[in-house]
Short mmCIF file of C-alpha atoms in Angstrom, two decimals:
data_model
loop_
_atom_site.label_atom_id
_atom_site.label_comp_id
_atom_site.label_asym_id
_atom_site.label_seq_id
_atom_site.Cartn_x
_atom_site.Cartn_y
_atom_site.Cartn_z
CA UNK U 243 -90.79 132.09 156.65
CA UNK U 244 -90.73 128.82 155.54
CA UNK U 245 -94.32 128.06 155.54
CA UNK U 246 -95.00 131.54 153.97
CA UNK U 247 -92.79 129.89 150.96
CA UNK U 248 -89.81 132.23 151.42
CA UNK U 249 -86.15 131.09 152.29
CA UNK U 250 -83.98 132.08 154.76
CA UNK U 251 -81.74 134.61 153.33
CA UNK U 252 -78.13 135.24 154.48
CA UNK U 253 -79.15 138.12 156.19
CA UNK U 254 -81.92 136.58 158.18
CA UNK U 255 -79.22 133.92 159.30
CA UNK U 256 -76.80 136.67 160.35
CA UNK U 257 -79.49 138.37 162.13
CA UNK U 258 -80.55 135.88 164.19
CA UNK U 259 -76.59 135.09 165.18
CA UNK U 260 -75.80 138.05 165.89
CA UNK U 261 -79.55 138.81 167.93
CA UNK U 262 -78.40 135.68 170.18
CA UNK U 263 -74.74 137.13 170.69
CA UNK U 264 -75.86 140.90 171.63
CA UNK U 265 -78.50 138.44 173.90
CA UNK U 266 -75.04 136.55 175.70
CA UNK U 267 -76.89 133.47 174.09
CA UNK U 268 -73.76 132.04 172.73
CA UNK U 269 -75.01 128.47 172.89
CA UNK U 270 -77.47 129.30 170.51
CA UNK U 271 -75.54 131.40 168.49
CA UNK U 272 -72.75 128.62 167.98
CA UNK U 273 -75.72 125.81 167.21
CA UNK U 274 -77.57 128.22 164.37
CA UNK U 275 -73.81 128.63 162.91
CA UNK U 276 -73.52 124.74 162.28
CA UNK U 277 -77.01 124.73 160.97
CA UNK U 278 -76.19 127.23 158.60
CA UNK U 279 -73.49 125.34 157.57
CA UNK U 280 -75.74 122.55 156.29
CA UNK U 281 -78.00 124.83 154.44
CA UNK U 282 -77.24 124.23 150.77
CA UNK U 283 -76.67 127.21 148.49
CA UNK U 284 -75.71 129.48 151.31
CA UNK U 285 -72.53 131.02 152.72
CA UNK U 286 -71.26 132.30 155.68
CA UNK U 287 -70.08 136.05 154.82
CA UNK U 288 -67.98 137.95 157.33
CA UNK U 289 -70.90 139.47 159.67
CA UNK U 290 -71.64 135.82 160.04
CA UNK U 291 -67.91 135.38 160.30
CA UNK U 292 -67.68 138.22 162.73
CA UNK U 293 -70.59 137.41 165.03
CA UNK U 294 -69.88 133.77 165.64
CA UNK U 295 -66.29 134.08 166.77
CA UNK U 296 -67.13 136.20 168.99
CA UNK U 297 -69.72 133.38 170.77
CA UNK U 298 -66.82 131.26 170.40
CA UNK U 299 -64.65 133.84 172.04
CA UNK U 300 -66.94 133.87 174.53
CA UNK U 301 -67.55 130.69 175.50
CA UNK U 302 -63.61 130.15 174.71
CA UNK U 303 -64.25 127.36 171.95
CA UNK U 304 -60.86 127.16 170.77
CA UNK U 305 -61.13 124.57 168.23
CA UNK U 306 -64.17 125.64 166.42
CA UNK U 307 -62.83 129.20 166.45
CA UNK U 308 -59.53 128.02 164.86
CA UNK U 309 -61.56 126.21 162.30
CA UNK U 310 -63.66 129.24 161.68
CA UNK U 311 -60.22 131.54 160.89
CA UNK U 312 -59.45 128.71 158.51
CA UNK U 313 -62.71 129.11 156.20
CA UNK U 314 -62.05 132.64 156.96
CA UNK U 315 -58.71 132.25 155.06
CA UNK U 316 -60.34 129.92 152.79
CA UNK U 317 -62.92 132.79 151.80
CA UNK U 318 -60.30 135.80 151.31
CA UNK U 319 -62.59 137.02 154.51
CA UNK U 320 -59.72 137.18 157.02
CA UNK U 321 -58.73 140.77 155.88
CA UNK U 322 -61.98 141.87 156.49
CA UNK U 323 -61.78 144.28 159.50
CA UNK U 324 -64.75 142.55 161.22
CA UNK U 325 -63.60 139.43 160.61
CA UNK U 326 -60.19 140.12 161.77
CA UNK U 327 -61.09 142.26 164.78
CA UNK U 328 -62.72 139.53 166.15
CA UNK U 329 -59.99 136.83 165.49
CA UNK U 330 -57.39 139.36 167.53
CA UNK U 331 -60.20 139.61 170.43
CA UNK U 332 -60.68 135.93 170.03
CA UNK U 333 -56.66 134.82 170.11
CA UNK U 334 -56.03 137.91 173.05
CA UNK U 335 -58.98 136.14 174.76
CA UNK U 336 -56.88 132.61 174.32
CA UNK U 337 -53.15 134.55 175.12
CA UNK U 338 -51.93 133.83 172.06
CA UNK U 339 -50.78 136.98 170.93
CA UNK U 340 -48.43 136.09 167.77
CA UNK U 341 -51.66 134.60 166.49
CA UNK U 342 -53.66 138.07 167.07
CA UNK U 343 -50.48 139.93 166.30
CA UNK U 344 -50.53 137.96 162.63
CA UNK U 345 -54.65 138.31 162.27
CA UNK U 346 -53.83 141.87 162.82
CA UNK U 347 -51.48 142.51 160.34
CA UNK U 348 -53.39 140.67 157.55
CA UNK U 349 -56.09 143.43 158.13
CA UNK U 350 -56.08 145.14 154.86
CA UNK U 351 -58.20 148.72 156.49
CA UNK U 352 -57.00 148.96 159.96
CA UNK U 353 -59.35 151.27 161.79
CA UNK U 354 -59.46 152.83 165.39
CA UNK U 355 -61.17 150.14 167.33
CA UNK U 356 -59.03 147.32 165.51
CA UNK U 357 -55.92 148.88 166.86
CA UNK U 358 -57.58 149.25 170.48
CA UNK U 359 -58.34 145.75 170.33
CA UNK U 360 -54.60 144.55 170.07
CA UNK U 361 -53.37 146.83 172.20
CA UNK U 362 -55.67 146.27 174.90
CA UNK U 363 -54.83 142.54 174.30
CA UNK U 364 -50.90 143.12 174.82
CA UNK U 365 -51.97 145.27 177.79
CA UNK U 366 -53.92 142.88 179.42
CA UNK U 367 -51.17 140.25 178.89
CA UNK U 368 -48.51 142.17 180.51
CA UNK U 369 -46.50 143.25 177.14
CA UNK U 370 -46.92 146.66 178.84
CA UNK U 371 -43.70 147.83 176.57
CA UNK U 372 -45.05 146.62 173.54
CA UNK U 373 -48.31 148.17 174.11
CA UNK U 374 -46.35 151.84 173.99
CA UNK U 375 -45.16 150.53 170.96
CA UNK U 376 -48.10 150.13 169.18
CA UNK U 377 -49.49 153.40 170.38
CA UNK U 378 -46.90 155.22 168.89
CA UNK U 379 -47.05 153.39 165.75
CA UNK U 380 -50.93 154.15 165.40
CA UNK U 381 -50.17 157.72 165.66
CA UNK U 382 -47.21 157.63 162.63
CA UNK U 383 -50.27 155.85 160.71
CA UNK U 384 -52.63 158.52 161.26
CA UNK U 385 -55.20 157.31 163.69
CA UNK U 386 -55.95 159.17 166.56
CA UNK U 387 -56.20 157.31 170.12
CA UNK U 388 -59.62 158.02 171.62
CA UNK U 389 -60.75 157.22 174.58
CA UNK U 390 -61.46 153.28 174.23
CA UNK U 391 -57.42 153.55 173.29
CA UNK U 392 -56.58 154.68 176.70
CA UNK U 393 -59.25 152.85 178.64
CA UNK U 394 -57.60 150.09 177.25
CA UNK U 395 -53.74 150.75 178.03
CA UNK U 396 -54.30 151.76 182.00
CA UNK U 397 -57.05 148.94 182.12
CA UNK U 398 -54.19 146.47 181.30
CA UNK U 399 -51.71 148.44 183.53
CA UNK U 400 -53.79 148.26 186.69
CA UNK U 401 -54.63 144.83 186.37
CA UNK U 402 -50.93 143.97 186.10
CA UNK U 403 -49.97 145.83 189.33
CA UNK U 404 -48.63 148.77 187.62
CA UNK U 405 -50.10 151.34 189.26
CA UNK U 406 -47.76 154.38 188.90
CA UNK U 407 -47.26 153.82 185.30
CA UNK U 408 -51.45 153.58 185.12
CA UNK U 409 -51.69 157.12 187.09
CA UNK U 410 -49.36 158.49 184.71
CA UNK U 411 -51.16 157.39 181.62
CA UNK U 412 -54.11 158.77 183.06
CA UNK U 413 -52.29 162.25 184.11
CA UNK U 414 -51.43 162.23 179.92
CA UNK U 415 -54.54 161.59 179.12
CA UNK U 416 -56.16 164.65 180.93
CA UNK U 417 -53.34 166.46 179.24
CA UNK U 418 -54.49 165.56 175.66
CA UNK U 419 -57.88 166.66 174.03
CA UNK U 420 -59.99 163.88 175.41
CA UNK U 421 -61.56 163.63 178.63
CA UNK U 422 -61.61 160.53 180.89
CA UNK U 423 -64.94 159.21 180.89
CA UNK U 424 -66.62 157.07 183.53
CA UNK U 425 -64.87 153.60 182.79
CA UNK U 426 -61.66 155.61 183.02
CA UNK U 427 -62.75 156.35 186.70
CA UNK U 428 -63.31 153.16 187.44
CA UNK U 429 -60.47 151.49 186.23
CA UNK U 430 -58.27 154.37 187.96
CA UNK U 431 -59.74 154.67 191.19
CA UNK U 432 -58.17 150.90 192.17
CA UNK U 433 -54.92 152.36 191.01
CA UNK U 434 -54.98 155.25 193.99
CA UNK U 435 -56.39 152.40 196.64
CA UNK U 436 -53.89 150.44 196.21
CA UNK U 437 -51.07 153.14 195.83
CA UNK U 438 -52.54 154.33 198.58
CA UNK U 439 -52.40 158.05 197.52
CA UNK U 440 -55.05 159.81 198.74
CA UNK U 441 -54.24 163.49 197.02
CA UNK U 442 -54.41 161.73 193.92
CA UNK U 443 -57.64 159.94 194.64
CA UNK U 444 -59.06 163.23 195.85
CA UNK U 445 -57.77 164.57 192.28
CA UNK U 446 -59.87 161.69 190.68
CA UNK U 447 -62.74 162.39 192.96
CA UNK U 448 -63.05 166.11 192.32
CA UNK U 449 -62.99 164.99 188.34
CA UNK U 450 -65.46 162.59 188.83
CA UNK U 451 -67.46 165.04 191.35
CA UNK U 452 -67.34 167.88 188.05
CA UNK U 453 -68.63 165.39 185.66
CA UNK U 454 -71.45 163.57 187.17
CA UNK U 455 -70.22 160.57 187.94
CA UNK U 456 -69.82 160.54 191.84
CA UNK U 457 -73.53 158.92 192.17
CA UNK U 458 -73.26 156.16 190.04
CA UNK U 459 -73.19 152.86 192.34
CA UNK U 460 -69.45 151.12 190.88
CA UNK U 461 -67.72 154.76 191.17
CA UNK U 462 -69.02 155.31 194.60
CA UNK U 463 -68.47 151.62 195.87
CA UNK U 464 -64.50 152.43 194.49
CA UNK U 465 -63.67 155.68 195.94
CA UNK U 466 -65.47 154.33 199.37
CA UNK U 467 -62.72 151.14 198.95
CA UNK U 468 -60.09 154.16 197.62
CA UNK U 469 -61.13 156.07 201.06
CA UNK U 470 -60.77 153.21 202.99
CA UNK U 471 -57.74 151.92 202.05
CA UNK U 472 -55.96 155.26 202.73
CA UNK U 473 -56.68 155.76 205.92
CA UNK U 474 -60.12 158.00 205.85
CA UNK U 475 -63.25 156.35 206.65
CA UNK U 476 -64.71 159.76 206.91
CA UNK U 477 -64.62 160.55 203.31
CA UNK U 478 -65.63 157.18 202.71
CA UNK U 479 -68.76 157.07 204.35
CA UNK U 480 -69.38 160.56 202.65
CA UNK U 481 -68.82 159.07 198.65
CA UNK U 482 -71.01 156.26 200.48
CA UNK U 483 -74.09 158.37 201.42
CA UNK U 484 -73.97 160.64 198.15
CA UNK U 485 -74.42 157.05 196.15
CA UNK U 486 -77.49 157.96 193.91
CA UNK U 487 -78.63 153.79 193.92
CA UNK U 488 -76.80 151.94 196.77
CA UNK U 489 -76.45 147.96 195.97
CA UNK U 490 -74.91 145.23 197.81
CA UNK U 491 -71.70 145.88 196.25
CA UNK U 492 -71.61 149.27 197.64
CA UNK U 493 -72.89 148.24 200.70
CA UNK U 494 -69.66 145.67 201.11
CA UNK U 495 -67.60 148.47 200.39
CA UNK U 496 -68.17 150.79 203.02
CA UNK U 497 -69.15 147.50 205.48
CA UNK U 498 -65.42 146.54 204.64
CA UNK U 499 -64.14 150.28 205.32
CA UNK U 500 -65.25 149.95 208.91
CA UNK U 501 -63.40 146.81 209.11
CA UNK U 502 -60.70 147.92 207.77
CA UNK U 503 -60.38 150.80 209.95
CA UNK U 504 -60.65 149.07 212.80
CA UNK U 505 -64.31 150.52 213.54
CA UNK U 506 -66.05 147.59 214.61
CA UNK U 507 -69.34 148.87 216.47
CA UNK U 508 -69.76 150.71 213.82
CA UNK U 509 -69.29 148.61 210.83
CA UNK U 510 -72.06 145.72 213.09
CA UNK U 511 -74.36 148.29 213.47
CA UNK U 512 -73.86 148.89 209.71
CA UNK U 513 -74.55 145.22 209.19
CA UNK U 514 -77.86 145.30 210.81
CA UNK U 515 -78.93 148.18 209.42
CA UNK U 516 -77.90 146.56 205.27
CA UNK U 517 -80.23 143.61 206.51
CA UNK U 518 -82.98 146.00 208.04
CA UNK U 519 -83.22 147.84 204.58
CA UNK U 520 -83.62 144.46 202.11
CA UNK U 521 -80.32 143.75 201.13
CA UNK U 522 -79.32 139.83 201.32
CA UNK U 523 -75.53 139.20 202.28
CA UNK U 524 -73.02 137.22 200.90
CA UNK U 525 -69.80 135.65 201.30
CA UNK U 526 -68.04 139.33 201.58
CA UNK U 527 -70.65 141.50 203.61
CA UNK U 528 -69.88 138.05 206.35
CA UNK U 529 -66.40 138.29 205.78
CA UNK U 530 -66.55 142.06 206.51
CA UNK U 531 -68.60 141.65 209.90
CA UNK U 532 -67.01 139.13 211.15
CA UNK U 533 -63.93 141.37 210.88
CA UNK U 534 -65.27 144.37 212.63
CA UNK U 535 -66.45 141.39 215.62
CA UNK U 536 -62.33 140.40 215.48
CA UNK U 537 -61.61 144.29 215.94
CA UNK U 538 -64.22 144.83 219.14
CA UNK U 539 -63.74 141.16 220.43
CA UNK U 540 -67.08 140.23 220.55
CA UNK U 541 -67.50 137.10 220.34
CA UNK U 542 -71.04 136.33 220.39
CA UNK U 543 -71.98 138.76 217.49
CA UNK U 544 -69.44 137.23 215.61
CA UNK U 545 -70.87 133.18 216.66
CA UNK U 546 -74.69 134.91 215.78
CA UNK U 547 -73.33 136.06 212.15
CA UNK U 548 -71.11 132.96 211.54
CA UNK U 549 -74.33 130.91 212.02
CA UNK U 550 -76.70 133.29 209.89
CA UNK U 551 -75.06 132.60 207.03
CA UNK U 552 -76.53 129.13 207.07
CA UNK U 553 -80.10 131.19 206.75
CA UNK U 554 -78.54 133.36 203.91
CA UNK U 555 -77.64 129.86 202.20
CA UNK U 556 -74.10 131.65 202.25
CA UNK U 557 -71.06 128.91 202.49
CA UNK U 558 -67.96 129.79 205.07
CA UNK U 559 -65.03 129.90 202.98
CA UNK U 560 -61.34 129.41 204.60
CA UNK U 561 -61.12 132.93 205.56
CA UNK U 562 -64.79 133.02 207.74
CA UNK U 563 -63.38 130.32 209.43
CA UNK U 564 -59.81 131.82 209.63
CA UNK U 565 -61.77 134.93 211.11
CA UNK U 566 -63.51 132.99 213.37
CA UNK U 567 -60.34 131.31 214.76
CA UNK U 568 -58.84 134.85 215.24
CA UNK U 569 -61.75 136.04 216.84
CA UNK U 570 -61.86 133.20 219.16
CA UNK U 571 -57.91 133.36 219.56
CA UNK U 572 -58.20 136.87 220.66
CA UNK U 573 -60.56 136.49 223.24
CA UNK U 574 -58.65 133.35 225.20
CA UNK U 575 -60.80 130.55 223.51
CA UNK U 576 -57.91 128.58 222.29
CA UNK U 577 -59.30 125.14 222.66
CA UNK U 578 -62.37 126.26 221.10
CA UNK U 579 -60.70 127.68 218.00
CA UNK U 580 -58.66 124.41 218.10
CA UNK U 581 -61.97 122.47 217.93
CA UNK U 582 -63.22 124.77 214.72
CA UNK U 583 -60.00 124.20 213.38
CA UNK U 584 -60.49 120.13 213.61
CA UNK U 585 -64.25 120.31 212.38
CA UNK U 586 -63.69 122.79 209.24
CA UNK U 587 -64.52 121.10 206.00
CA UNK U 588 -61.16 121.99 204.14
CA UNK U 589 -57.45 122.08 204.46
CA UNK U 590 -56.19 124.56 206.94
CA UNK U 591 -53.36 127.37 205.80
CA UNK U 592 -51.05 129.52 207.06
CA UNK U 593 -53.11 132.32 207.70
CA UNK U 594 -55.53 130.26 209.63
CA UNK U 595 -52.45 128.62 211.85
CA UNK U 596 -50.53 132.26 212.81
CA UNK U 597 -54.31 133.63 213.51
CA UNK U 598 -54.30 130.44 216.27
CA UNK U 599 -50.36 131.06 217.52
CA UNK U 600 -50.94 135.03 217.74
CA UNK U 601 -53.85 134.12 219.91
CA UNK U 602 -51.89 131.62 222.13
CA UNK U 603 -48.85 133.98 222.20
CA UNK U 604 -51.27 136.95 224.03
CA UNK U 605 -52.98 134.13 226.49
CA UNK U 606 -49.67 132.16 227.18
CA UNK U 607 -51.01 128.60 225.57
CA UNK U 608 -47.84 126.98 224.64
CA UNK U 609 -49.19 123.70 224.26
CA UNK U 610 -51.61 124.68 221.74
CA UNK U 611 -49.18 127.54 220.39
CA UNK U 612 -46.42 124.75 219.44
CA UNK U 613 -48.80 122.70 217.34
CA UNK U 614 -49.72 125.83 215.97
CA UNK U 615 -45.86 127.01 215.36
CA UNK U 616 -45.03 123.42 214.20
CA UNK U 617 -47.19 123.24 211.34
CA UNK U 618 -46.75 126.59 210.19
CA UNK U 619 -42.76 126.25 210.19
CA UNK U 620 -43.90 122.88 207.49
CA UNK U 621 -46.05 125.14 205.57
CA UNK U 622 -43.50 127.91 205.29
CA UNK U 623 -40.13 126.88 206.65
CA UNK U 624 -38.54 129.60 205.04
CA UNK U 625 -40.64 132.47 207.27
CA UNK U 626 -38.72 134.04 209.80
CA UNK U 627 -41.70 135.29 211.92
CA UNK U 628 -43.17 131.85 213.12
CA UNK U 629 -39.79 131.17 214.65
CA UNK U 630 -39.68 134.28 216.23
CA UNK U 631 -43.55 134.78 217.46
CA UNK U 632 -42.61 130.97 219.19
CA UNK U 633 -39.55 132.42 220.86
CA UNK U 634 -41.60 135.16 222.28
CA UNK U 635 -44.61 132.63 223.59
CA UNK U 636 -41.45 130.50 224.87
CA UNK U 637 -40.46 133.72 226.41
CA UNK U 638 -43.75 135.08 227.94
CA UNK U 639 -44.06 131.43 229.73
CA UNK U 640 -40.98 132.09 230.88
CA UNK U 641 -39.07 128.46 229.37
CA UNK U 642 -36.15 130.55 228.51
CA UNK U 643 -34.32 127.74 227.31
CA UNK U 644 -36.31 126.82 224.79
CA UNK U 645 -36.80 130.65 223.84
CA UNK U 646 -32.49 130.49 223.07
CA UNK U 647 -32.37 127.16 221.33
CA UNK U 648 -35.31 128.60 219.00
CA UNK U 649 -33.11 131.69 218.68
CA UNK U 650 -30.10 129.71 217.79
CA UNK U 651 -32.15 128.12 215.29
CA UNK U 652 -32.77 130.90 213.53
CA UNK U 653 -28.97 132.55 213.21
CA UNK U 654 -27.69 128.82 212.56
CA UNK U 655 -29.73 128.55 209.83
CA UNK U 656 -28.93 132.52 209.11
CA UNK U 657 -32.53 133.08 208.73
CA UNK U 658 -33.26 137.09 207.82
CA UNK U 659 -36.77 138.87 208.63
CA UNK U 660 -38.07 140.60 205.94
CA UNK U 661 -37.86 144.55 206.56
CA UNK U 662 -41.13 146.62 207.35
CA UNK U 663 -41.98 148.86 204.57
CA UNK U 664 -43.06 152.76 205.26
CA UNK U 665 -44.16 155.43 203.05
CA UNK U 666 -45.08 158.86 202.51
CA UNK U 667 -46.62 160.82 200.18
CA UNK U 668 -45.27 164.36 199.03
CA UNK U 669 -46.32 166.85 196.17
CA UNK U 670 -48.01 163.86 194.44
CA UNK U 671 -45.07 161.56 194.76
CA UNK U 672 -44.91 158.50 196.55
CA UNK U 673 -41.79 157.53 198.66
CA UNK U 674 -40.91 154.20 199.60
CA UNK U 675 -38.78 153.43 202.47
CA UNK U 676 -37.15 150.49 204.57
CA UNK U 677 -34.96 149.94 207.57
CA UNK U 678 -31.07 150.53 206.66
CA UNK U 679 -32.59 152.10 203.18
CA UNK U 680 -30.30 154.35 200.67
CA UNK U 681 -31.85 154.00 197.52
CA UNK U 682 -33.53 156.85 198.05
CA UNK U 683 -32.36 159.64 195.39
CA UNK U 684 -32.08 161.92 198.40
CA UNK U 685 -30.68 159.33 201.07
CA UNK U 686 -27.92 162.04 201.91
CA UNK U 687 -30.26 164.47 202.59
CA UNK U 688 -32.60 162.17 204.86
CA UNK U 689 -29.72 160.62 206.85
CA UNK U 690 -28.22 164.06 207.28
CA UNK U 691 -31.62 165.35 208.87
CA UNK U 692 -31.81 162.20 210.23
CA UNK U 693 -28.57 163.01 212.51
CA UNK U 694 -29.50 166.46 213.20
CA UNK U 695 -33.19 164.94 214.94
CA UNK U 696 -30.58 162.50 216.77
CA UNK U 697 -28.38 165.39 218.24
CA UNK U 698 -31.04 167.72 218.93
CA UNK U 699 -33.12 165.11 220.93
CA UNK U 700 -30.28 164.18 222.75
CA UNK U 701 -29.55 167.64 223.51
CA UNK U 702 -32.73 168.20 225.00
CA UNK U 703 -32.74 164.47 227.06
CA UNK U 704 -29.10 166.15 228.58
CA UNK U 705 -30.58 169.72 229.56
CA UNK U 706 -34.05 167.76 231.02
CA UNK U 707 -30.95 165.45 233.01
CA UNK U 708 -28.53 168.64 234.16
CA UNK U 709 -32.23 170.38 235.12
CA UNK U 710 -32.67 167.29 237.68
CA UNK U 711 -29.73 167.64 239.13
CA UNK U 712 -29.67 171.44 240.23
#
């Protein structure tokens, strides 16, 4: 343009910005702002405004997207609802919500999406309550929530571990005139894994099944995890196979399903098969086979995969090498899971240290299995379950002794192991129990049934008795 005689216009500076943002160039887009800036009888207007806090959103420029809101202000351009959607994405982005809560409310035309974006802020933040608040308020102003609204809300509910409260949103949702779309899918699907509620991720299936969307590659990869994680790895292998475009995320997914369910021939011959058809693991698809080699104990498939990852240029993390250790635990190899131990390149944990004593405990090593128990009870002194797992090894070498004084240890120090955690799922409800549990809403009921069960099976143990003795 410039040798053609003609200047650069506002709107060829805008479109360019805003070209390199929709591009994810926002390098570029942040270095053609501050050349702008030195063009003389030019000014920034609020799609230029608009376009370049969102590269600094992006690339989570904090000071140059404060100064921006300030020539904003400066301009009368922070009431613009570009301009201020963009500085309550930007200050959500940063977690400082008064900020976006006061860019919001100097919005002179709020509109749909500039709602969504503040509540899906407060969402994703946690501010779950406040959230509700805001989506009641939109309504008294006359904006309908659409779908974006919602996506939003149980987005920010799922990622904060609110699961039920995300499954009811999206049971409301189906109840209102809108329909969940894909995204909604998605984002609810991890809700039901997790929740483990496999009626209600069969619900979500069928929905996604009627509307097309049980091909696409992410919804498949989540209701094979969803499958999984509740127990049936025959429905997952079924969302698996009727995946339209299978990836390597999908792949992982139903590669960690065997694992999970303790398939392990399987979920190998599953591996060979992803690297027979093109598809180049990672750190996951190694974590996930050398799994299923921990769940069929074999130890030289899982030595063979543990060293391809060097060929994959894949790194072991902690947990390959905490797999490893099991693996090698498991099978009686104690010293040599020791040695890996010694040689790994980063700080051992826990996990890595009751993965060595579990194995030591089922072979008898007690000299290996008190190192082990030592420097777990210094990494977590307060864990009841290293003291007890060395009582037991004490106890299955038969130094009973030591199995007491460890024992002692424990009730002097009035240690308390944490109760196992059951549950069942009923008419689309979730209950939660534990051992000695009555805050149950029907605890009368349950122990009441509870004592009949105990009477009638001792009845029977007494007639089986008085029927030996005739």
């Amino acid at each position: 343009m410039k040798l053609a005689g003609i200047g650069k216009d506002i709107i060829s500076w805008n479109s360019m910005i805003s070209g390199y943002v929709d591009n994810l160039l926002f390098d570029d887009a942040l270095s053609m702002y501050r050349e702008l800036l030195m063009e003389e009888g030019l000014q920034a207007d609020s799609f230029t405004l608009g376009s370049t806090l969102t590269a600094c959103t992006e690339m989570g420029s904090v000071r140059l997207g404060k100064a921006i809101h300030s020539r904003a202000i400066v301009r009368g351009l922070h009431s613009n609802p570009f301009v201020g959607r963009a500085l309550i994405e930007m200050y959500c982005k940063f977690e400082d919500l008064r900020a976006a809560q006061i860019a919001f409310d100097e919005i002179e035309e709020k509109d749909i999406p500039t709602w969504n974006v503040l509540m899906s802020g407060y969402a994703h933040r946690n501010q779950i309550e406040t959230t509700l608040n805001l989506l009641q308020k939109m309504k008294e102003d006359g904006f309908d929530p659409n779908i974006y609204t919602w996506n939003g809300i149980i987005s920010g509910n799922v990622e904060n571990g609110h699961y039920e409260s995300a499954m009811q949103l999206f049971i409301e949702l189906q109840t209102s005139n809108l329909r969940p779309d894909i995204y909604t899918v998605g984002i609810i699907l991890p809700a039901c894994a997790k929740l483990a509620t496999i009626e209600r991720g069969k619900q979500v299936h069928a929905y996604a099944m009627r509307s097309g969307y049980e091909s696409d590659v992410h919804i498949g990869a989540a209701l094979v995890d969803m499958y999984a994680k509740c127990g049936n790895l025959n429905h997952a292998l079924v969302a698996c196979n009727r995946i339209s475009n299978p990836n390597l995320i999908s792949q992982n997914a139903m590669l960690s399903a065997y694992a999970i369910s303790g398939h392990g021939e399987e979920g190998i011959a599953f591996f060979r098969k992803m690297l027979l058809d093109g598809f180049k693991p990672d750190n996951i698809t190694f974590l996930s086979v050398l799994s299923s080699c921990v769940h069929e104990g074999s130890v030289e498939r899982g030595r063979e995969f543990f060293n391809l990852m060097h060929y994959y240029n894949v790194k072991p993390t902690l947990k390959h090498y905490t797999a490893m250790v099991d693996l090698l635990s498991r099978a009686g190899k104690i010293c040599e899971a020791f040695a890996v131990m010694k040689e790994m390149p980063m700080v051992t944990d826990s996990v890595i240290w009751g993965a060595l004593l579990g194995g030591c405990l089922i072979h008898g090593n007690v000299e290996v299995g008190e190192i082990a128990a030592e420097k777990l009870i210094k990494l977590e002194p307060e864990n009841t379950g290293n003291y007890v797992m060395l009582a037991n090894l004490y106890a299955s070498a038969g130094r009973w002794g030591d199995e007491a004084r460890t024992r002692q240890l424990i009730k002097d120090t009035q240690m308390q192991k944490n109760p196992g955690c059951s549950w069942i799922e009923d008419r689309n409800y979730v209950h939660v129990f534990i051992a000695c549990d009555t805050s149950h809403w029907r605890t009368e009921e349950i122990y009441a049934t509870l004592d009949r069960l105990t009477i009638h099976i001792r009845m029977v143990q007494l007639e089986q008795l008085l029927g030996c003795l005739v």
